[in-house]
C-alpha cells in the first residue's frame, strides 16, 4: 500500500444530480450506506470509496451530500480533497447547490476541477449547448473556468472511460509535498466496532502516521496510540498526507472523540480568536460587519463566532479584507488553514478565507501597526514571516521545530530561509535556538540599562550579583538566558565572573579619601588574621564604608559567614593548613581545625563550611576529608 498515490477525489453538486450513482459506476462501491439514505434516495452523510486510475495508481473518493440541509456534512468532507468532480445533471443544468458547492470549494483553496455532465443519454444537442453556455457564464473568473467538461451517463456507461482518463491526467499534475510536517488529521467520522474499539476516519492533512505512533486528540488533549491503520479497507503500517485514513485508537472511548476533533503528533494551540484574510462572495446577501454572528467551518469542525473587521468598517460582497474571529468555543488550527463562513440565520454561505494567526492577541481595529501585522502575515514570504514571528517572541531562543510548527512549513524549506537570514545577520543562532537581530538588540539594551543603573547606584561595587541580573529575565529559560549573556561577554558588552557581572567599560573607582578607608580596612583584616573584627566595628553606620567593604569581597576579602570576613591571606593560609592536615592524618575534625588556627569555634565552623561549599572538603560525620 505504501506505493499508492496519496490523493483524494471528491464529488460536489446539487442534490440528485447523480454523484453517488457516478461513483458506484466508476468504483463498484455503494457510498450510500445508511438505511435512511436508501429510503430517501439521497446522500445524508459522507460516503467513501476508492478507484484504480488508468496508470494503475489508486485514489480515495469522498462523496459529499448535495442537499442544502446536509451542507455541514459536505463542509466536513471537503478539506483534504485534491480534485473535485462537479456533477451537473444536463437535464436541470446549474442549480443553487451547484453554485454553493463550487463557491465553498474555491474558498477552501481547491483549484483542480472536472465538470461532469451526468444523465446525457437521450438529451438533444440544443439543451446541451444551453448548459455549456450557462457553465461558461456562471464560472467565468473562477477556478472552474478552465476545467475540462466530460459528458457521462452512469447507467449506460457513456463517457466513463473518458472520465477515468481525465481523472488520471489531472491526478498526475497534483502533488502532496507536506510530508515533513507533524501528522495532522481532521476527524470526519467516529464509530465503534465490536471487538476492535474506537475508529476514526479522515483525510490525513499533513505528515506521516505509523502503526504505534503516539498521537493527541484536540481540543480534549487526550493522549492515545494507533492500534491499526486502514487505507481503502486494507491494513497498512504507514499513512501519508493525502491518504483517506481509518485509525483504530487505543484506550479511547467513543464518547471521547467526534467529528471536528483533530489528531496530531505535534503541538497545537487552543484559541478563542483567529486572525484571518477573508473573501466575501459576490452573491452574498450580507456584508461582513462588526459583531455579526456567523457559523465558522474549520476542517471538519463547526463553531459560532463574532466578526471584527480590521482596518475597515465592513467587508462588502465581492471584496477581500481582514477579520478577527471571536469564537464561542476554542479551536485548534494552524496558520494557512482554510475556512468557510455561513450566516447565522438563515444559513447562506457568505465568505471564506485563510487563517493568518491561530492564537493572536485582541486587536484595536484601526491601529496602523495591527494592520501592518496582518499584511506581513498575509504576504506568504517565508523570510518575512520568520522574522515577524521571531521579533514577537519573548527574549528567549526559538527552535527550528517551533518556527516550522507556527508557520506550518516543512523543515527543509525553513532551513534554507534560516541560512539566508543568518548570513544577512537578521537572525542569530545560539545552540539549537534562534533569535532575531531586533530581539537580540532589545535584550542587549535591557541588560546594558540594568547594569548602567546599578553602577550609578553602587559606583564602587565591582558589579551586579549575577543572580540579581538573571532575576530580571525570569520569562527566559535559564539555558537561553545564559547563552545570550555569554554572547554579550564574548562581544565585550559585559564582563562576567563567577558571581558578578558588569559593563565591560565599567571601572569602579574610589576617591582619595575612600581609597584610604579601603586601605585601612584591608590592614585591619590582615592584622586580625583568624580572629576578624565584627563588621559593625569596621564600618559603623557609614553607608559608604559598607559599600567599600562589599566591593572588597572576592578580592581582598573572603566572606565566610553573614557577618564574618577574612583577609585573603588568612583564608588561603587556613585552607592550606586544612589540606595539609587532612593529607597527613586522612581527615580533620572541628576541634583540630580550631586549634590549628588558634581561633574560636564559631569562626572555625564558618571556615570549614566555606571549604565544604567551595568543594575543597567534604563532611563525613564529625570529620572532613578532601573532596577530590
Coordinates of C-alpha atoms in Angstrom, one line a residue:
X1 CA 0.0 0.0 0.0
X2 CA 2.9 2.4 0.5
X3 CA 3.2 2.9 -3.2
X4 CA -0.4 4.1 -3.6
X5 CA -0.9 7.7 -4.5
X6 CA -1.9 9.8 -1.6
X7 CA -4.6 11.8 -3.3
X8 CA -8.3 12.3 -2.8
X9 CA -11.0 12.9 -5.4
X10 CA -14.3 14.4 -4.2
X11 CA -17.7 14.9 -5.7
X12 CA -19.8 18.0 -5.5
X13 CA -23.1 19.3 -6.9
X14 CA -26.8 19.7 -6.5
X15 CA -29.0 17.1 -4.8
X16 CA -30.0 14.1 -7.0
X17 CA -27.7 15.1 -9.9
X18 CA -26.1 11.6 -9.8
X19 CA -23.0 12.0 -7.8
X20 CA -23.4 8.7 -5.8
X21 CA -24.5 6.8 -8.9
X22 CA -21.5 8.1 -10.8
X23 CA -19.1 6.9 -8.1
X24 CA -20.7 3.4 -8.0
X25 CA -20.3 3.2 -11.8
X26 CA -16.6 4.3 -11.5
X27 CA -15.7 2.1 -8.5
X28 CA -18.3 -0.5 -7.9
X29 CA -18.8 0.8 -4.4
X30 CA -22.1 2.0 -2.9
X31 CA -21.4 5.1 -0.8
X32 CA -25.0 5.5 0.5
X33 CA -24.7 3.0 3.4
X34 CA -27.4 4.4 5.8
X35 CA -30.9 2.9 5.7
X36 CA -32.3 6.5 5.6
X37 CA -30.2 7.3 2.6
X38 CA -31.6 4.4 0.6
X39 CA -35.1 5.1 1.6
X40 CA -34.9 8.8 0.8
X41 CA -32.8 8.4 -2.3
X42 CA -30.2 11.0 -1.4
X43 CA -26.8 11.2 0.4
X44 CA -27.0 12.4 4.0
X45 CA -23.6 11.7 5.4
X46 CA -20.2 11.5 3.8
X47 CA -19.5 8.4 1.6
X48 CA -16.2 6.9 0.8
X49 CA -14.8 4.8 -1.9
X50 CA -11.6 4.3 -3.9
X51 CA -10.8 3.7 -7.6
X52 CA -7.9 2.5 -9.8
X53 CA -6.7 5.0 -12.3
X54 CA -5.7 4.2 -15.8
X55 CA -2.0 4.3 -14.8
X56 CA -2.6 1.6 -12.1
X57 CA -2.5 4.0 -9.1
X58 CA -5.3 4.2 -6.6
X59 CA -7.1 7.3 -5.2
X60 CA -9.6 7.8 -2.4
X61 CA -13.0 9.2 -3.2
X62 CA -15.3 11.3 -1.0
X63 CA -18.9 11.5 -1.9
X64 CA -20.4 14.6 -0.2
X65 CA -24.2 15.2 0.2
X66 CA -25.8 17.6 -2.2
X67 CA -28.9 18.6 -0.2
X68 CA -28.8 22.0 1.4
X69 CA -30.0 20.5 4.7
X70 CA -26.8 18.4 4.9
X71 CA -24.4 21.1 3.7
X72 CA -22.4 20.9 7.0
X73 CA -21.7 17.3 6.2
X74 CA -20.4 18.4 2.8
X75 CA -18.2 21.0 4.6
X76 CA -16.8 18.3 6.8
X77 CA -15.7 16.2 3.9
X78 CA -14.3 18.9 1.6
X79 CA -11.0 19.7 3.3
X80 CA -8.3 17.4 2.1
X81 CA -9.8 17.0 -1.4
X82 CA -7.3 17.4 -4.2
X83 CA -9.5 17.1 -7.2
X84 CA -13.3 17.8 -7.5
X85 CA -15.8 16.3 -9.8
X86 CA -18.5 18.9 -10.0
X87 CA -21.5 16.9 -11.2
X88 CA -24.3 18.7 -13.1
X89 CA -27.4 17.0 -14.4
X90 CA -27.6 18.1 -18.0
X91 CA -31.4 17.9 -17.8
X92 CA -31.6 20.5 -15.0
X93 CA -28.4 22.5 -15.5
X94 CA -26.7 24.6 -12.8
X95 CA -28.8 24.7 -9.6
X96 CA -28.4 26.5 -6.3
X97 CA -26.3 23.8 -4.6
X98 CA -24.1 23.6 -7.7
X99 CA -23.2 27.3 -7.2
X100 CA -22.8 27.0 -3.4
X101 CA -20.6 23.9 -3.6
X102 CA -18.4 25.5 -6.2
X103 CA -18.1 28.6 -4.1
X104 CA -17.2 26.7 -1.0
X105 CA -14.6 24.6 -2.7
X106 CA -13.0 27.6 -4.2
X107 CA -13.0 29.3 -0.8
X108 CA -11.2 26.2 0.6
X109 CA -8.4 26.7 -1.9
X110 CA -9.2 23.8 -4.2
X111 CA -8.1 24.6 -7.8
X112 CA -8.4 21.3 -9.6
X113 CA -11.9 20.6 -11.1
X114 CA -13.5 18.4 -13.7
X115 CA -17.1 19.3 -14.6
X116 CA -19.1 16.1 -15.1
X117 CA -22.3 16.4 -17.1
X118 CA -24.5 13.5 -16.0
X119 CA -27.5 11.7 -17.5
X120 CA -26.6 12.8 -21.0
X121 CA -28.1 9.8 -22.9
X122 CA -31.1 10.9 -24.9
X123 CA -30.6 14.7 -24.3
X124 CA -30.8 16.8 -27.5
X125 CA -27.9 18.9 -28.7
X126 CA -29.6 22.2 -28.2
X127 CA -30.2 21.6 -24.4
X128 CA -26.5 20.6 -24.0
X129 CA -25.4 23.8 -25.7
X130 CA -27.5 25.8 -23.3
X131 CA -25.9 24.1 -20.3
X132 CA -22.4 24.6 -21.8
X133 CA -23.2 28.4 -22.2
X134 CA -24.5 28.6 -18.6
X135 CA -21.4 26.9 -17.3
X136 CA -19.2 29.4 -19.2
X137 CA -21.1 32.4 -17.9
X138 CA -21.6 31.2 -14.2
X139 CA -18.0 30.1 -13.7
X140 CA -16.2 32.9 -15.5
X141 CA -13.3 34.2 -13.4
X142 CA -13.3 31.2 -11.1
X143 CA -11.0 28.1 -11.0
X144 CA -13.8 26.3 -12.8
X145 CA -13.4 28.5 -15.9
X146 CA -10.6 26.3 -17.3
X147 CA -12.0 23.0 -16.0
X148 CA -12.5 20.2 -18.6
X149 CA -16.1 19.1 -19.2
X150 CA -16.8 15.4 -19.6
X151 CA -20.2 14.1 -20.7
X152 CA -21.4 10.9 -18.9
X153 CA -24.2 8.6 -18.2
X154 CA -23.6 6.3 -15.3
X155 CA -26.4 3.9 -16.2
X156 CA -25.3 3.1 -19.8
X157 CA -21.6 3.8 -19.1
X158 CA -21.3 6.6 -21.6
X159 CA -18.2 8.7 -21.0
X160 CA -16.9 6.7 -18.0
X161 CA -13.7 5.7 -19.7
X162 CA -13.1 9.3 -20.8
X163 CA -13.7 10.4 -17.3
X164 CA -11.3 7.9 -15.8
X165 CA -8.6 9.1 -18.2
X166 CA -9.3 12.7 -17.4
X167 CA -9.1 11.9 -13.6
X168 CA -5.8 10.1 -14.2
X169 CA -4.4 13.1 -16.2
X170 CA -5.4 15.6 -13.5
X171 CA -4.0 13.5 -10.7
X172 CA -0.6 13.3 -12.4
X173 CA -0.4 17.1 -12.0
X174 CA -1.4 17.1 -8.3
X175 CA 1.4 16.7 -5.8
X176 CA 1.3 16.4 -2.0
X177 CA 4.6 17.6 -0.5
X178 CA 3.6 18.3 3.1
X179 CA 5.1 15.1 4.5
X180 CA 7.8 16.8 6.7
X181 CA 5.2 18.4 9.0
X182 CA 3.8 16.8 12.1
X183 CA 0.9 14.5 11.2
X184 CA -2.5 16.1 11.4
X185 CA -5.9 14.7 10.6
X186 CA -9.4 16.3 10.9
X187 CA -11.9 13.7 12.1
X188 CA -14.9 13.5 9.9
X189 CA -16.4 10.2 11.3
X190 CA -16.0 8.3 14.6
X191 CA -17.6 5.0 15.4
X192 CA -17.1 1.8 17.4
X193 CA -16.5 -1.7 16.1
X194 CA -17.3 -4.6 18.3
X195 CA -14.1 -6.3 19.4
X196 CA -12.0 -3.6 17.8
X197 CA -12.8 -0.4 19.7
X198 CA -13.0 3.2 18.6
X199 CA -12.3 4.0 14.9
X200 CA -11.9 7.5 13.4
X201 CA -11.7 8.4 9.7
X202 CA -10.5 11.5 7.8
X203 CA -8.0 12.7 5.2
X204 CA -4.5 12.9 6.6
X205 CA -3.8 16.6 6.1
X206 CA -0.1 16.7 6.8
X207 CA 2.8 14.4 7.7
X208 CA 3.1 10.7 8.1
X209 CA 1.5 8.3 10.6
X210 CA 2.9 4.9 11.6
X211 CA 1.4 2.0 13.4
X212 CA 2.0 2.5 17.1
X213 CA 2.6 6.3 16.9
X214 CA 1.6 8.3 19.9
X215 CA -0.9 11.0 19.0
X216 CA -3.0 13.6 20.7
X217 CA -6.7 14.3 20.3
X218 CA -7.5 18.0 20.3
X219 CA -9.1 20.0 21.8
X220 CA -9.5 17.5 24.6
X221 CA -5.7 16.8 24.7
X222 CA -6.3 13.1 25.1
X223 CA -3.1 11.0 24.6
X224 CA -3.5 7.8 22.6
X225 CA -1.7 5.4 20.3
X226 CA -2.6 4.0 16.9
X227 CA -3.5 0.3 17.1
X228 CA -4.3 -0.1 13.4
X229 CA -4.3 1.9 10.2
X230 CA -6.5 1.1 7.2
X231 CA -6.4 2.8 3.8
X232 CA -9.1 1.7 1.2
X233 CA -10.1 -1.1 3.7
X234 CA -6.7 -2.6 3.8
X235 CA -4.4 -2.8 6.8
X236 CA -1.2 -0.8 6.4
X237 CA 1.7 0.2 8.6
X238 CA 2.0 3.8 7.3
X239 CA -0.3 6.6 6.1
X240 CA 0.9 9.7 4.2
X241 CA -0.5 13.2 3.8
X242 CA -3.4 13.0 1.4
X243 CA -4.5 9.4 2.3
X244 CA -8.1 8.7 3.2
X245 CA -7.3 7.0 6.5
X246 CA -9.1 5.0 9.2
X247 CA -7.4 4.8 12.6
X248 CA -8.1 2.4 15.4
X249 CA -7.3 4.3 18.6
X250 CA -6.0 2.6 21.8
X251 CA -7.9 3.2 25.1
X252 CA -10.2 5.9 23.7
X253 CA -14.0 5.6 24.2
X254 CA -16.4 6.6 21.5
X255 CA -17.7 9.5 23.7
X256 CA -14.2 10.9 23.9
X257 CA -13.8 11.7 20.2
X258 CA -16.1 13.0 17.5
X259 CA -16.3 14.8 14.2
X260 CA -14.5 18.1 14.3
X261 CA -11.7 16.8 16.5
X262 CA -8.1 16.9 15.4
X263 CA -5.5 14.1 15.7
X264 CA -1.8 15.2 15.6
X265 CA 1.7 14.1 16.5
X266 CA 2.7 17.7 17.1
X267 CA 1.7 20.6 19.4
X268 CA -1.4 22.7 18.7
X269 CA -2.5 25.9 20.3
X270 CA -6.1 26.2 21.5
X271 CA -7.6 29.7 20.9
X272 CA -10.8 31.7 21.1
X273 CA -9.6 34.1 18.4
X274 CA -8.2 33.9 14.9
X275 CA -6.7 36.5 12.6
X276 CA -7.9 35.8 9.1
X277 CA -7.9 37.1 5.5
X278 CA -11.4 36.8 4.1
X279 CA -13.2 36.9 0.8
X280 CA -16.9 37.9 0.8
X281 CA -18.7 36.1 -2.0
X282 CA -20.1 38.4 -4.7
X283 CA -23.5 36.8 -4.4
X284 CA -23.6 37.0 -0.6
X285 CA -26.8 38.7 0.7
X286 CA -24.8 40.3 3.5
X287 CA -21.7 42.3 4.1
X288 CA -19.4 41.2 6.9
X289 CA -19.9 43.7 9.7
X290 CA -18.8 44.3 13.3
X291 CA -20.3 41.7 15.8
X292 CA -22.1 39.8 13.1
X293 CA -22.7 36.3 14.4
X294 CA -21.7 33.5 11.9
X295 CA -21.1 29.8 11.6
X296 CA -17.4 29.0 11.0
X297 CA -16.4 25.8 9.4
X298 CA -12.8 24.8 10.0
X299 CA -11.7 21.4 8.8
X300 CA -14.5 19.1 10.0
X301 CA -15.4 21.5 12.9
X302 CA -18.3 23.9 13.1
X303 CA -18.2 26.7 15.7
X304 CA -20.1 30.0 16.2
X305 CA -18.2 33.3 16.1
X306 CA -18.5 37.1 16.1
X307 CA -16.8 39.2 13.3
X308 CA -14.4 42.0 14.0
X309 CA -13.3 43.7 10.7
X310 CA -9.8 45.1 10.9
X311 CA -8.8 48.3 9.0
X312 CA -12.3 48.8 7.6
X313 CA -15.9 49.2 8.8
X314 CA -17.1 46.1 6.9
X315 CA -16.2 43.8 4.1
X316 CA -18.6 44.2 1.2
X317 CA -19.8 41.3 -1.1
X318 CA -17.1 40.7 -3.7
X319 CA -14.4 42.3 -1.6
X320 CA -11.5 41.0 0.4
X321 CA -10.5 42.1 3.9
X322 CA -9.1 41.3 7.3
X323 CA -11.1 40.0 10.2
X324 CA -10.5 38.8 13.7
X325 CA -12.9 36.0 14.5
X326 CA -14.0 35.9 18.2
X327 CA -15.1 32.3 18.7
X328 CA -17.6 30.9 21.1
X329 CA -15.6 27.7 21.5
X330 CA -11.9 27.0 21.4
X331 CA -10.4 25.7 18.2
X332 CA -7.1 24.2 17.3
X333 CA -5.9 25.1 13.8
X334 CA -2.7 26.2 12.1
X335 CA -1.7 29.2 10.0
X336 CA -2.7 28.6 6.4
X337 CA -5.8 26.6 7.2
X338 CA -8.9 27.4 5.2
X339 CA -12.3 28.1 6.5
X340 CA -15.9 29.0 5.3
X341 CA -18.3 31.4 6.9
X342 CA -22.1 31.0 6.8
X343 CA -24.7 33.5 8.1
X344 CA -26.2 32.7 11.4
X345 CA -29.8 32.5 10.2
X346 CA -31.0 31.9 7.6
X347 CA -28.0 29.8 6.6
X348 CA -26.2 31.2 3.5
X349 CA -22.6 30.7 2.5
X350 CA -21.2 34.2 2.6
X351 CA -17.5 34.1 2.8
X352 CA -14.3 32.2 3.4
X353 CA -10.6 32.6 3.6
X354 CA -7.3 31.6 5.3
X355 CA -6.0 31.7 8.8
X356 CA -3.2 34.2 9.3
X357 CA -2.6 33.7 13.0
X358 CA -4.1 30.9 15.1
X359 CA -3.6 32.4 18.5
X360 CA -3.5 36.3 18.3
X361 CA -4.0 38.9 20.9
X362 CA -7.2 41.1 20.8
X363 CA -6.6 43.9 18.4
X364 CA -7.7 47.5 18.0
X365 CA -9.5 47.7 14.7
X366 CA -7.9 50.7 13.1
X367 CA -4.3 50.6 14.5
X368 CA -1.7 51.0 11.8
X369 CA 0.7 48.6 13.5
X370 CA -2.1 46.0 13.7
X371 CA -3.0 46.4 10.0
X372 CA 0.7 46.1 9.0
X373 CA 1.0 42.9 11.0
X374 CA -1.9 41.4 9.0
X375 CA -0.2 42.5 5.8
X376 CA 3.0 40.8 6.9
X377 CA 1.2 37.6 7.9
X378 CA -0.6 37.6 4.5
X379 CA 2.5 38.1 2.4
X380 CA 3.5 34.5 2.4
X381 CA 7.2 35.4 2.1
X382 CA 8.8 32.9 4.4
X383 CA 11.8 35.1 5.4
X384 CA 9.4 38.0 6.3
X385 CA 7.1 35.7 8.3
X386 CA 10.0 34.1 10.1
X387 CA 11.4 37.5 11.1
X388 CA 8.0 38.7 12.2
X389 CA 7.4 35.5 14.3
X390 CA 10.9 35.8 16.0
X391 CA 10.5 39.6 16.5
X392 CA 7.3 39.0 18.5
X393 CA 8.7 36.3 20.7
X394 CA 10.0 36.8 24.3
X395 CA 13.7 37.3 24.7
X396 CA 14.3 33.6 24.7
X397 CA 15.6 31.4 21.8
X398 CA 13.2 29.6 19.5
X399 CA 13.9 26.2 18.0
X400 CA 13.6 25.4 14.3
X401 CA 10.8 23.0 15.1
X402 CA 8.8 25.7 16.9
X403 CA 9.2 28.1 13.9
X404 CA 8.1 25.4 11.5
X405 CA 5.1 24.4 13.5
X406 CA 3.9 28.0 13.9
X407 CA 4.4 28.9 10.2
X408 CA 3.1 25.4 9.1
X409 CA 6.0 24.9 6.7
X410 CA 8.4 22.0 6.1
X411 CA 11.7 21.9 7.9
X412 CA 13.8 21.7 4.7
X413 CA 12.2 24.8 3.3
X414 CA 12.7 26.6 6.6
X415 CA 16.3 25.6 6.8
X416 CA 17.2 27.4 3.6
X417 CA 15.4 30.5 4.8
X418 CA 17.2 30.5 8.2
X419 CA 20.6 30.0 6.5
X420 CA 19.9 33.2 4.4
X421 CA 18.8 35.2 7.4
X422 CA 21.8 34.0 9.4
X423 CA 24.1 35.1 6.5
X424 CA 22.5 38.5 6.5
X425 CA 22.7 38.8 10.3
X426 CA 19.0 39.3 10.6
X427 CA 18.8 36.2 12.8
X428 CA 21.4 34.8 15.2
X429 CA 21.8 31.2 16.3
X430 CA 22.9 30.0 19.8
X431 CA 23.0 26.3 20.3
X432 CA 19.8 24.9 18.7
X433 CA 17.9 28.2 19.2
X434 CA 17.3 31.3 17.0
X435 CA 16.7 34.9 17.9
X436 CA 16.1 37.9 15.6
X437 CA 18.5 40.8 15.4
X438 CA 15.8 43.1 16.7
X439 CA 15.1 41.0 19.7
X440 CA 18.8 40.5 20.5
X441 CA 19.3 44.2 20.3
X442 CA 16.4 44.7 22.7
X443 CA 17.9 42.1 25.1
X444 CA 21.3 43.8 24.9
X445 CA 19.8 47.3 25.5
X446 CA 17.9 46.0 28.6
X447 CA 21.0 44.3 30.1
X448 CA 23.1 47.5 29.5
X449 CA 20.4 49.7 31.0
X450 CA 20.1 47.5 34.1
X451 CA 23.9 47.5 34.6
X452 CA 24.2 51.2 34.0
X453 CA 21.6 51.9 36.7
X454 CA 23.3 49.5 39.0
X455 CA 26.7 51.1 38.5
X456 CA 25.2 54.6 39.1
X457 CA 23.6 53.4 42.3
X458 CA 26.6 51.5 43.5
X459 CA 29.6 53.1 41.9
X460 CA 32.2 51.3 44.0
X461 CA 30.9 47.8 43.7
X462 CA 32.7 45.5 41.3
X463 CA 29.4 44.6 39.6
X464 CA 25.8 43.4 40.0
X465 CA 25.3 39.9 41.5
X466 CA 24.8 37.6 38.6
X467 CA 21.6 36.1 40.1
X468 CA 20.1 39.6 40.5
X469 CA 20.6 40.2 36.8
X470 CA 19.2 36.8 35.9
X471 CA 16.2 37.6 38.1
X472 CA 15.2 40.3 35.6
X473 CA 14.7 37.7 32.8
X474 CA 12.6 35.0 34.5
X475 CA 10.5 34.8 31.4
X476 CA 13.5 33.4 29.5
X477 CA 14.6 29.8 30.0
X478 CA 17.8 29.5 32.1
X479 CA 19.9 27.9 29.3
X480 CA 18.7 30.5 26.8
X481 CA 19.5 33.4 29.1
X482 CA 23.0 32.1 29.9
X483 CA 23.8 31.6 26.2
X484 CA 22.7 35.2 25.5
X485 CA 24.8 36.6 28.4
X486 CA 27.7 34.5 27.2
X487 CA 27.4 36.1 23.8
X488 CA 27.4 39.6 25.3
X489 CA 30.5 38.7 27.3
X490 CA 32.2 37.5 24.1
X491 CA 31.2 40.7 22.3
X492 CA 32.8 42.6 25.2
X493 CA 29.5 44.3 26.1
X494 CA 29.6 42.9 29.6
X495 CA 32.2 41.2 31.8
X496 CA 31.2 38.2 33.9
X497 CA 32.9 36.3 36.7
X498 CA 31.5 33.5 38.8
X499 CA 29.3 35.7 40.9
X500 CA 29.1 39.2 39.4
X501 CA 28.5 40.9 36.1
X502 CA 29.4 44.5 35.0
X503 CA 29.6 46.5 31.9
X504 CA 32.9 45.8 30.1
X505 CA 33.6 49.6 30.1
X506 CA 32.9 50.0 33.8
X507 CA 35.8 50.6 36.2
X508 CA 34.9 51.0 39.8
X509 CA 37.0 53.9 41.2
X510 CA 37.3 55.4 44.7
X511 CA 38.1 58.9 45.7
X512 CA 41.4 59.5 47.5
X513 CA 39.5 59.6 50.8
X514 CA 37.6 56.4 50.0
X515 CA 40.8 54.7 48.9
X516 CA 42.4 55.5 52.3
X517 CA 39.3 53.9 54.0
X518 CA 39.7 50.8 51.9
X519 CA 43.5 50.6 52.8
X520 CA 42.7 50.9 56.5
X521 CA 40.0 48.2 56.2
X522 CA 42.4 45.8 54.5
X523 CA 45.1 46.5 57.1
X524 CA 42.6 45.8 59.9
X525 CA 41.5 42.4 58.5
X526 CA 45.1 41.4 57.5
X527 CA 46.3 42.1 61.0
X528 CA 43.3 40.3 62.6
X529 CA 44.2 37.0 60.9
X530 CA 41.9 34.3 62.1
X531 CA 40.2 36.5 64.7
X532 CA 38.5 39.1 62.5
X533 CA 36.5 42.0 63.9
X534 CA 32.8 42.3 63.8
X535 CA 31.5 44.2 60.7
X536 CA 29.9 46.9 62.9
X537 CA 33.3 47.6 64.4
X538 CA 34.8 48.2 61.0
X539 CA 32.0 50.2 59.1
X540 CA 29.9 51.6 61.9
X541 CA 26.8 53.3 60.4
X542 CA 28.6 54.7 57.4
X543 CA 26.9 53.5 54.2
X544 CA 30.0 54.4 52.1
X545 CA 32.1 52.1 54.3
X546 CA 29.5 49.4 53.9
X547 CA 29.8 49.7 50.1
X548 CA 33.6 49.7 50.2
X549 CA 33.5 46.5 52.3
X550 CA 31.2 44.8 49.9
X551 CA 33.4 45.8 47.0
X552 CA 36.4 44.0 48.6
X553 CA 34.6 40.6 48.8
X554 CA 36.1 38.0 46.5
X555 CA 39.1 40.3 46.0
X556 CA 40.9 41.4 49.2
X557 CA 38.4 39.7 51.5
X558 CA 36.6 36.4 51.7
X559 CA 33.1 36.2 53.2
X560 CA 32.8 33.0 55.3
X561 CA 29.6 34.0 57.1
X562 CA 26.9 36.7 57.1
X563 CA 29.0 38.9 59.5
X564 CA 32.4 37.2 59.1
X565 CA 35.1 38.3 56.7
X566 CA 38.7 37.1 56.4
X567 CA 41.6 38.6 54.6
X568 CA 42.6 36.6 51.5
X569 CA 46.0 35.8 53.0
X570 CA 44.4 34.4 56.1
X571 CA 41.8 32.4 54.1
X572 CA 44.5 30.9 51.8
X573 CA 46.7 30.1 54.8
X574 CA 43.8 28.4 56.7
X575 CA 42.8 26.5 53.6
X576 CA 46.3 25.2 53.0
X577 CA 46.6 24.3 56.7
X578 CA 43.4 22.2 56.5
X579 CA 44.6 20.5 53.3
X580 CA 48.0 19.6 54.8
X581 CA 46.4 18.3 58.0
X582 CA 44.0 16.0 56.0
X583 CA 46.8 14.8 53.8
X584 CA 48.8 13.9 56.9
X585 CA 46.1 12.4 59.0
X586 CA 43.4 11.4 56.5
X587 CA 40.9 13.7 58.0
X588 CA 40.4 16.8 60.2
X589 CA 37.8 17.5 63.0
X590 CA 36.4 20.8 64.1
X591 CA 38.5 20.9 67.3
X592 CA 41.6 20.0 65.2
X593 CA 40.9 22.9 62.9
X594 CA 40.1 25.4 65.7
X595 CA 43.3 24.6 67.5
X596 CA 45.3 24.6 64.2
X597 CA 44.2 28.2 63.5
X598 CA 44.0 29.4 67.1
X599 CA 40.6 30.8 66.6
X600 CA 37.1 30.5 68.1
X601 CA 34.8 27.5 67.5
X602 CA 32.3 29.9 65.7
X603 CA 34.9 31.1 63.2
X604 CA 36.2 27.5 62.7
X605 CA 32.7 26.3 61.9
X606 CA 32.1 29.0 59.3
X607 CA 35.6 28.4 57.7
X608 CA 35.0 24.7 57.4
X609 CA 31.5 25.2 55.9
X610 CA 33.0 27.6 53.4
X611 CA 35.6 25.0 52.4
X612 CA 32.7 22.4 52.0
X613 CA 30.7 24.8 49.8
X614 CA 33.7 25.5 47.6
X615 CA 34.4 21.9 47.1
X616 CA 37.7 21.8 48.9
X617 CA 36.5 19.4 51.7
X618 CA 33.6 17.1 52.3
X619 CA 32.0 16.3 55.7
X620 CA 31.7 12.7 56.9
X621 CA 30.1 12.6 60.3
X622 CA 32.2 14.8 62.6
X623 CA 35.2 14.7 60.3
X624 CA 36.2 16.4 57.0
X625 CA 38.1 14.8 54.1
X626 CA 39.3 16.2 50.8
X627 CA 36.5 16.4 48.3
X628 CA 38.7 15.4 45.4

